[in-house]
mmCIF file of N, CA and C in Angstrom:
data_model
loop_
_atom_site.group_PDB
_atom_site.id
_atom_site.type_symbol
_atom_site.label_atom_id
_atom_site.label_comp_id
_atom_site.label_asym_id
_atom_site.label_seq_id
_atom_site.Cartn_x
_atom_site.Cartn_y
_atom_site.Cartn_z
ATOM 1 N N MET A 1 -2.199 -22.650 -5.433
ATOM 2 C CA MET A 1 -1.305 -22.374 -6.538
ATOM 3 C C MET A 1 -0.753 -20.956 -6.342
ATOM 4 N N HIS A 2 0.527 -20.833 -6.258
ATOM 5 C CA HIS A 2 1.183 -19.553 -5.999
ATOM 6 C C HIS A 2 1.998 -19.160 -7.220
ATOM 7 N N HIS A 3 1.690 -18.017 -7.783
ATOM 8 C CA HIS A 3 2.405 -17.522 -8.959
ATOM 9 C C HIS A 3 3.212 -16.293 -8.567
ATOM 10 N N ASP A 4 4.293 -16.081 -9.265
ATOM 11 C CA ASP A 4 5.109 -14.904 -8.992
ATOM 12 C C ASP A 4 4.871 -13.863 -10.081
ATOM 13 N N LEU A 5 3.965 -12.929 -9.807
ATOM 14 C CA LEU A 5 3.659 -11.869 -10.772
ATOM 15 C C LEU A 5 4.674 -10.744 -10.728
ATOM 16 N N HIS A 6 5.481 -10.707 -9.668
ATOM 17 C CA HIS A 6 6.432 -9.615 -9.528
ATOM 18 C C HIS A 6 7.504 -9.644 -10.613
ATOM 19 N N SER A 7 7.625 -10.760 -11.309
ATOM 20 C CA SER A 7 8.643 -10.827 -12.351
ATOM 21 C C SER A 7 8.265 -9.988 -13.572
ATOM 22 N N PHE A 8 6.967 -9.789 -13.833
ATOM 23 C CA PHE A 8 6.589 -8.979 -14.994
ATOM 24 C C PHE A 8 5.701 -7.790 -14.637
ATOM 25 N N VAL A 9 5.254 -7.669 -13.404
ATOM 26 C CA VAL A 9 4.499 -6.495 -12.961
ATOM 27 C C VAL A 9 5.240 -5.904 -11.765
ATOM 28 N N PRO A 10 5.828 -4.729 -11.943
ATOM 29 C CA PRO A 10 6.604 -4.143 -10.837
ATOM 30 C C PRO A 10 5.718 -3.725 -9.666
ATOM 31 N N LEU A 11 6.303 -3.700 -8.499
ATOM 32 C CA LEU A 11 5.577 -3.364 -7.279
ATOM 33 C C LEU A 11 5.054 -1.928 -7.306
ATOM 34 N N TRP A 12 5.767 -1.012 -7.974
ATOM 35 C CA TRP A 12 5.295 0.372 -8.039
ATOM 36 C C TRP A 12 3.960 0.455 -8.765
ATOM 37 N N TRP A 13 3.693 -0.484 -9.685
ATOM 38 C CA TRP A 13 2.412 -0.493 -10.391
ATOM 39 C C TRP A 13 1.261 -0.706 -9.403
ATOM 40 N N PHE A 14 1.453 -1.651 -8.493
ATOM 41 C CA PHE A 14 0.407 -1.915 -7.507
ATOM 42 C C PHE A 14 0.160 -0.693 -6.635
ATOM 43 N N ALA A 15 1.208 -0.025 -6.208
ATOM 44 C CA ALA A 15 1.065 1.174 -5.378
ATOM 45 C C ALA A 15 0.405 2.305 -6.157
ATOM 46 N N ALA A 16 0.785 2.490 -7.405
ATOM 47 C CA ALA A 16 0.222 3.566 -8.227
ATOM 48 C C ALA A 16 -1.267 3.346 -8.487
ATOM 49 N N VAL A 17 -1.652 2.111 -8.759
ATOM 50 C CA VAL A 17 -3.064 1.816 -9.019
ATOM 51 C C VAL A 17 -3.897 2.098 -7.774
ATOM 52 N N GLN A 18 -3.372 1.767 -6.601
ATOM 53 C CA GLN A 18 -4.107 2.022 -5.359
ATOM 54 C C GLN A 18 -4.303 3.525 -5.151
ATOM 55 N N ALA A 19 -3.238 4.280 -5.278
ATOM 56 C CA ALA A 19 -3.307 5.728 -5.065
ATOM 57 C C ALA A 19 -4.230 6.391 -6.090
ATOM 58 N N LEU A 20 -4.073 6.052 -7.356
ATOM 59 C CA LEU A 20 -4.914 6.638 -8.395
ATOM 60 C C LEU A 20 -6.377 6.245 -8.229
ATOM 61 N N GLY A 21 -6.615 5.024 -7.784
ATOM 62 C CA GLY A 21 -7.987 4.581 -7.551
ATOM 63 C C GLY A 21 -8.675 5.395 -6.471
ATOM 64 N N LEU A 22 -7.970 5.648 -5.375
ATOM 65 C CA LEU A 22 -8.550 6.446 -4.290
ATOM 66 C C LEU A 22 -8.768 7.894 -4.713
ATOM 67 N N VAL A 23 -7.832 8.444 -5.456
ATOM 68 C CA VAL A 23 -7.976 9.816 -5.938
ATOM 69 C C VAL A 23 -9.154 9.919 -6.910
ATOM 70 N N SER A 24 -9.304 8.929 -7.784
ATOM 71 C CA SER A 24 -10.409 8.972 -8.745
ATOM 72 C C SER A 24 -11.757 8.876 -8.037
ATOM 73 N N ALA A 25 -11.829 8.096 -6.965
ATOM 74 C CA ALA A 25 -13.086 8.001 -6.212
ATOM 75 C C ALA A 25 -13.427 9.346 -5.574
ATOM 76 N N TRP A 26 -12.423 10.000 -5.026
ATOM 77 C CA TRP A 26 -12.665 11.312 -4.418
ATOM 78 C C TRP A 26 -13.103 12.337 -5.473
ATOM 79 N N PHE A 27 -12.406 12.349 -6.618
ATOM 80 C CA PHE A 27 -12.782 13.297 -7.672
ATOM 81 C C PHE A 27 -14.180 13.007 -8.215
ATOM 82 N N ALA A 28 -14.530 11.731 -8.349
ATOM 83 C CA ALA A 28 -15.879 11.388 -8.823
ATOM 84 C C ALA A 28 -16.924 11.902 -7.846
ATOM 85 N N ARG A 29 -16.600 11.855 -6.577
ATOM 86 C CA ARG A 29 -17.544 12.329 -5.558
ATOM 87 C C ARG A 29 -17.629 13.859 -5.529
ATOM 88 N N VAL A 30 -16.478 14.508 -5.554
ATOM 89 C CA VAL A 30 -16.431 15.969 -5.448
ATOM 90 C C VAL A 30 -17.058 16.642 -6.669
ATOM 91 N N HIS A 31 -16.887 16.054 -7.839
ATOM 92 C CA HIS A 31 -17.374 16.679 -9.071
ATOM 93 C C HIS A 31 -18.769 16.197 -9.467
ATOM 94 N N GLN A 32 -19.472 15.573 -8.538
ATOM 95 C CA GLN A 32 -20.829 15.129 -8.823
ATOM 96 C C GLN A 32 -21.725 16.340 -9.038
ATOM 97 N N GLY A 33 -22.446 16.340 -10.149
ATOM 98 C CA GLY A 33 -23.345 17.441 -10.464
ATOM 99 C C GLY A 33 -22.696 18.569 -11.250
ATOM 100 N N THR A 34 -21.403 18.461 -11.558
ATOM 101 C CA THR A 34 -20.729 19.495 -12.348
ATOM 102 C C THR A 34 -20.628 19.035 -13.800
ATOM 103 N N HIS A 35 -20.143 19.918 -14.650
ATOM 104 C CA HIS A 35 -19.988 19.556 -16.059
ATOM 105 C C HIS A 35 -18.851 18.561 -16.280
ATOM 106 N N ARG A 36 -18.008 18.350 -15.298
ATOM 107 C CA ARG A 36 -16.903 17.376 -15.407
ATOM 108 C C ARG A 36 -17.268 15.998 -14.869
ATOM 109 N N GLN A 37 -18.493 15.836 -14.428
ATOM 110 C CA GLN A 37 -18.912 14.597 -13.788
ATOM 111 C C GLN A 37 -18.678 13.377 -14.673
ATOM 112 N N GLY A 38 -19.023 13.445 -15.931
ATOM 113 C CA GLY A 38 -18.871 12.306 -16.840
ATOM 114 C C GLY A 38 -17.430 11.863 -16.990
ATOM 115 N N ALA A 39 -16.538 12.822 -17.118
ATOM 116 C CA ALA A 39 -15.119 12.488 -17.278
ATOM 117 C C ALA A 39 -14.572 11.815 -16.020
ATOM 118 N N PHE A 40 -14.934 12.344 -14.861
ATOM 119 C CA PHE A 40 -14.420 11.762 -13.621
ATOM 120 C C PHE A 40 -15.076 10.417 -13.314
ATOM 121 N N HIS A 41 -16.322 10.237 -13.696
ATOM 122 C CA HIS A 41 -16.951 8.930 -13.513
ATOM 123 C C HIS A 41 -16.320 7.902 -14.441
ATOM 124 N N GLY A 42 -16.002 8.313 -15.665
ATOM 125 C CA GLY A 42 -15.309 7.407 -16.579
ATOM 126 C C GLY A 42 -13.951 6.996 -16.049
ATOM 127 N N MET A 43 -13.208 7.968 -15.521
ATOM 128 C CA MET A 43 -11.898 7.670 -14.934
ATOM 129 C C MET A 43 -12.059 6.740 -13.738
ATOM 130 N N PHE A 44 -13.093 6.979 -12.916
ATOM 131 C CA PHE A 44 -13.334 6.138 -11.750
ATOM 132 C C PHE A 44 -13.592 4.687 -12.163
ATOM 133 N N PHE A 45 -14.464 4.480 -13.142
ATOM 134 C CA PHE A 45 -14.795 3.112 -13.543
ATOM 135 C C PHE A 45 -13.599 2.403 -14.177
ATOM 136 N N LEU A 46 -12.799 3.126 -14.917
ATOM 137 C CA LEU A 46 -11.588 2.539 -15.490
ATOM 138 C C LEU A 46 -10.632 2.099 -14.383
ATOM 139 N N LEU A 47 -10.435 2.967 -13.395
ATOM 140 C CA LEU A 47 -9.534 2.626 -12.299
ATOM 141 C C LEU A 47 -10.155 1.605 -11.351
ATOM 142 N N LEU A 48 -11.471 1.573 -11.242
ATOM 143 C CA LEU A 48 -12.123 0.535 -10.449
ATOM 144 C C LEU A 48 -11.829 -0.845 -11.046
ATOM 145 N N ALA A 49 -11.886 -0.929 -12.362
ATOM 146 C CA ALA A 49 -11.535 -2.188 -13.030
ATOM 147 C C ALA A 49 -10.062 -2.527 -12.815
ATOM 148 N N ALA A 50 -9.184 -1.524 -12.901
ATOM 149 C CA ALA A 50 -7.750 -1.756 -12.702
ATOM 150 C C ALA A 50 -7.463 -2.233 -11.280
ATOM 151 N N VAL A 51 -8.131 -1.637 -10.289
ATOM 152 C CA VAL A 51 -7.942 -2.068 -8.898
ATOM 153 C C VAL A 51 -8.506 -3.478 -8.716
ATOM 154 N N GLY A 52 -9.613 -3.780 -9.358
ATOM 155 C CA GLY A 52 -10.173 -5.135 -9.285
ATOM 156 C C GLY A 52 -9.241 -6.181 -9.848
ATOM 157 N N VAL A 53 -8.662 -5.909 -11.005
ATOM 158 C CA VAL A 53 -7.702 -6.839 -11.610
ATOM 159 C C VAL A 53 -6.457 -6.954 -10.738
ATOM 160 N N THR A 54 -6.020 -5.831 -10.181
ATOM 161 C CA THR A 54 -4.859 -5.846 -9.289
ATOM 162 C C THR A 54 -5.149 -6.665 -8.043
ATOM 163 N N THR A 55 -6.366 -6.575 -7.522
ATOM 164 C CA THR A 55 -6.746 -7.365 -6.349
ATOM 165 C C THR A 55 -6.681 -8.855 -6.659
ATOM 166 N N LEU A 56 -7.185 -9.230 -7.819
ATOM 167 C CA LEU A 56 -7.106 -10.644 -8.208
ATOM 168 C C LEU A 56 -5.662 -11.095 -8.389
ATOM 169 N N ALA A 57 -4.842 -10.247 -8.994
ATOM 170 C CA ALA A 57 -3.433 -10.590 -9.187
ATOM 171 C C ALA A 57 -2.710 -10.719 -7.850
ATOM 172 N N MET A 58 -3.018 -9.829 -6.923
ATOM 173 C CA MET A 58 -2.368 -9.898 -5.608
ATOM 174 C C MET A 58 -2.871 -11.097 -4.815
ATOM 175 N N ALA A 59 -4.100 -11.529 -5.035
ATOM 176 C CA ALA A 59 -4.602 -12.724 -4.351
ATOM 177 C C ALA A 59 -3.798 -13.957 -4.744
ATOM 178 N N LEU A 60 -3.265 -13.944 -5.954
ATOM 179 C CA LEU A 60 -2.427 -15.063 -6.396
ATOM 180 C C LEU A 60 -1.012 -15.001 -5.835
ATOM 181 N N THR A 61 -0.562 -13.812 -5.471
ATOM 182 C CA THR A 61 0.838 -13.668 -5.067
ATOM 183 C C THR A 61 1.042 -13.405 -3.591
ATOM 184 N N SER A 62 0.159 -12.633 -2.971
ATOM 185 C CA SER A 62 0.418 -12.199 -1.608
ATOM 186 C C SER A 62 -0.889 -11.953 -0.857
ATOM 187 N N PRO A 63 -1.140 -12.711 0.208
ATOM 188 C CA PRO A 63 -2.362 -12.457 0.985
ATOM 189 C C PRO A 63 -2.396 -11.042 1.571
ATOM 190 N N ALA A 64 -1.279 -10.536 2.038
ATOM 191 C CA ALA A 64 -1.242 -9.175 2.586
ATOM 192 C C ALA A 64 -1.505 -8.152 1.490
ATOM 193 N N GLY A 65 -0.951 -8.377 0.326
ATOM 194 C CA GLY A 65 -1.184 -7.468 -0.791
ATOM 195 C C GLY A 65 -2.632 -7.455 -1.234
ATOM 196 N N SER A 66 -3.280 -8.619 -1.226
ATOM 197 C CA SER A 66 -4.686 -8.663 -1.624
ATOM 198 C C SER A 66 -5.569 -8.006 -0.567
ATOM 199 N N LEU A 67 -5.142 -8.014 0.679
ATOM 200 C CA LEU A 67 -5.889 -7.308 1.726
ATOM 201 C C LEU A 67 -5.853 -5.803 1.482
ATOM 202 N N VAL A 68 -4.688 -5.288 1.113
ATOM 203 C CA VAL A 68 -4.546 -3.852 0.835
ATOM 204 C C VAL A 68 -5.360 -3.458 -0.392
ATOM 205 N N THR A 69 -5.243 -4.220 -1.463
ATOM 206 C CA THR A 69 -5.959 -3.860 -2.684
ATOM 207 C C THR A 69 -7.464 -4.063 -2.523
ATOM 208 N N GLY A 70 -7.871 -5.086 -1.781
ATOM 209 C CA GLY A 70 -9.291 -5.294 -1.513
ATOM 210 C C GLY A 70 -9.881 -4.168 -0.683
ATOM 211 N N THR A 71 -9.098 -3.680 0.278
ATOM 212 C CA THR A 71 -9.539 -2.544 1.087
ATOM 213 C C THR A 71 -9.672 -1.295 0.229
ATOM 214 N N THR A 72 -8.726 -1.087 -0.671
ATOM 215 C CA THR A 72 -8.812 0.052 -1.588
ATOM 216 C C THR A 72 -10.067 -0.044 -2.443
ATOM 217 N N LEU A 73 -10.366 -1.214 -2.928
ATOM 218 C CA LEU A 73 -11.563 -1.429 -3.738
ATOM 219 C C LEU A 73 -12.821 -1.080 -2.941
ATOM 220 N N ALA A 74 -12.887 -1.533 -1.700
ATOM 221 C CA ALA A 74 -14.049 -1.242 -0.859
ATOM 222 C C ALA A 74 -14.168 0.252 -0.549
ATOM 223 N N VAL A 75 -13.052 0.896 -0.253
ATOM 224 C CA VAL A 75 -13.077 2.333 0.048
ATOM 225 C C VAL A 75 -13.496 3.138 -1.177
ATOM 226 N N MET A 76 -13.044 2.720 -2.358
ATOM 227 C CA MET A 76 -13.448 3.411 -3.588
ATOM 228 C C MET A 76 -14.959 3.361 -3.763
ATOM 229 N N VAL A 77 -15.542 2.186 -3.592
ATOM 230 C CA VAL A 77 -16.989 2.038 -3.772
ATOM 231 C C VAL A 77 -17.740 2.829 -2.703
ATOM 232 N N LEU A 78 -17.309 2.720 -1.457
ATOM 233 C CA LEU A 78 -17.995 3.458 -0.385
ATOM 234 C C LEU A 78 -17.883 4.973 -0.550
ATOM 235 N N THR A 79 -16.744 5.441 -1.022
ATOM 236 C CA THR A 79 -16.563 6.883 -1.229
ATOM 237 C C THR A 79 -17.558 7.418 -2.240
ATOM 238 N N THR A 80 -17.824 6.664 -3.271
ATOM 239 C CA THR A 80 -18.704 7.165 -4.329
ATOM 240 C C THR A 80 -20.182 7.002 -4.010
ATOM 241 N N VAL A 81 -20.556 6.064 -3.153
ATOM 242 C CA VAL A 81 -21.980 5.839 -2.921
ATOM 243 C C VAL A 81 -22.467 6.285 -1.545
ATOM 244 N N TRP A 82 -21.584 6.557 -0.620
ATOM 245 C CA TRP A 82 -21.989 6.944 0.736
ATOM 246 C C TRP A 82 -22.692 8.299 0.716
ATOM 247 N N ASP A 83 -23.767 8.411 1.452
ATOM 248 C CA ASP A 83 -24.502 9.668 1.544
ATOM 249 C C ASP A 83 -23.936 10.479 2.702
ATOM 250 N N PHE A 84 -23.031 11.394 2.411
ATOM 251 C CA PHE A 84 -22.378 12.191 3.439
ATOM 252 C C PHE A 84 -23.304 13.243 4.044
ATOM 253 N N HIS A 85 -24.418 13.508 3.386
ATOM 254 C CA HIS A 85 -25.348 14.538 3.853
ATOM 255 C C HIS A 85 -26.492 13.954 4.677
ATOM 256 N N GLY A 86 -26.478 12.674 4.916
ATOM 257 C CA GLY A 86 -27.519 12.049 5.725
ATOM 258 C C GLY A 86 -28.905 12.108 5.108
ATOM 259 N N GLY A 87 -29.000 12.196 3.801
ATOM 260 C CA GLY A 87 -30.279 12.241 3.100
ATOM 261 C C GLY A 87 -30.918 13.613 3.070
ATOM 262 N N LYS A 88 -30.308 14.594 3.695
ATOM 263 C CA LYS A 88 -30.899 15.941 3.747
ATOM 264 C C LYS A 88 -30.966 16.580 2.367
ATOM 265 N N LYS A 89 -29.951 16.352 1.549
ATOM 266 C CA LYS A 89 -29.936 16.947 0.219
ATOM 267 C C LYS A 89 -31.046 16.350 -0.653
ATOM 268 N N ALA A 90 -31.262 15.048 -0.536
ATOM 269 C CA ALA A 90 -32.300 14.393 -1.322
ATOM 270 C C ALA A 90 -33.691 14.828 -0.854
ATOM 271 N N LEU A 91 -33.842 15.031 0.445
ATOM 272 C CA LEU A 91 -35.138 15.462 0.980
ATOM 273 C C LEU A 91 -35.475 16.904 0.613
ATOM 274 N N ALA A 92 -34.445 17.708 0.365
ATOM 275 C CA ALA A 92 -34.664 19.119 0.044
ATOM 276 C C ALA A 92 -35.171 19.315 -1.381
ATOM 277 N N ARG A 93 -35.030 18.312 -2.216
ATOM 278 C CA ARG A 93 -35.443 18.450 -3.630
ATOM 279 C C ARG A 93 -36.908 18.370 -3.806
#
C-alpha cells in the first residue's frame, strides 16, 4: 500500500527533523553531567519520537527516504549511548 504523504507534509519537514534529531543527540551527549542535561535529554526524546514517526511515514512513501530516516534514528541512539571513553571514565569512579 503506497500513500502520498507529500501532499500534506512538505519535504523540508523531513529534512528539518533529521537535522534537528542529530543535533539534539549531540547536545544530549555533550551536556551529560551538566545542569542543562535534563533539558537536552527532554529535547532528545521529543525529537527521537519525531524521527521515529517520520521514519514510519517515509516507509509508506519512499524506501530511500525510510533508509535515510532509519539511519538518522540509529545514529541518534548510538550517539547518546556509545562509550567514547572506552570505559575508562567509569573505571575511574
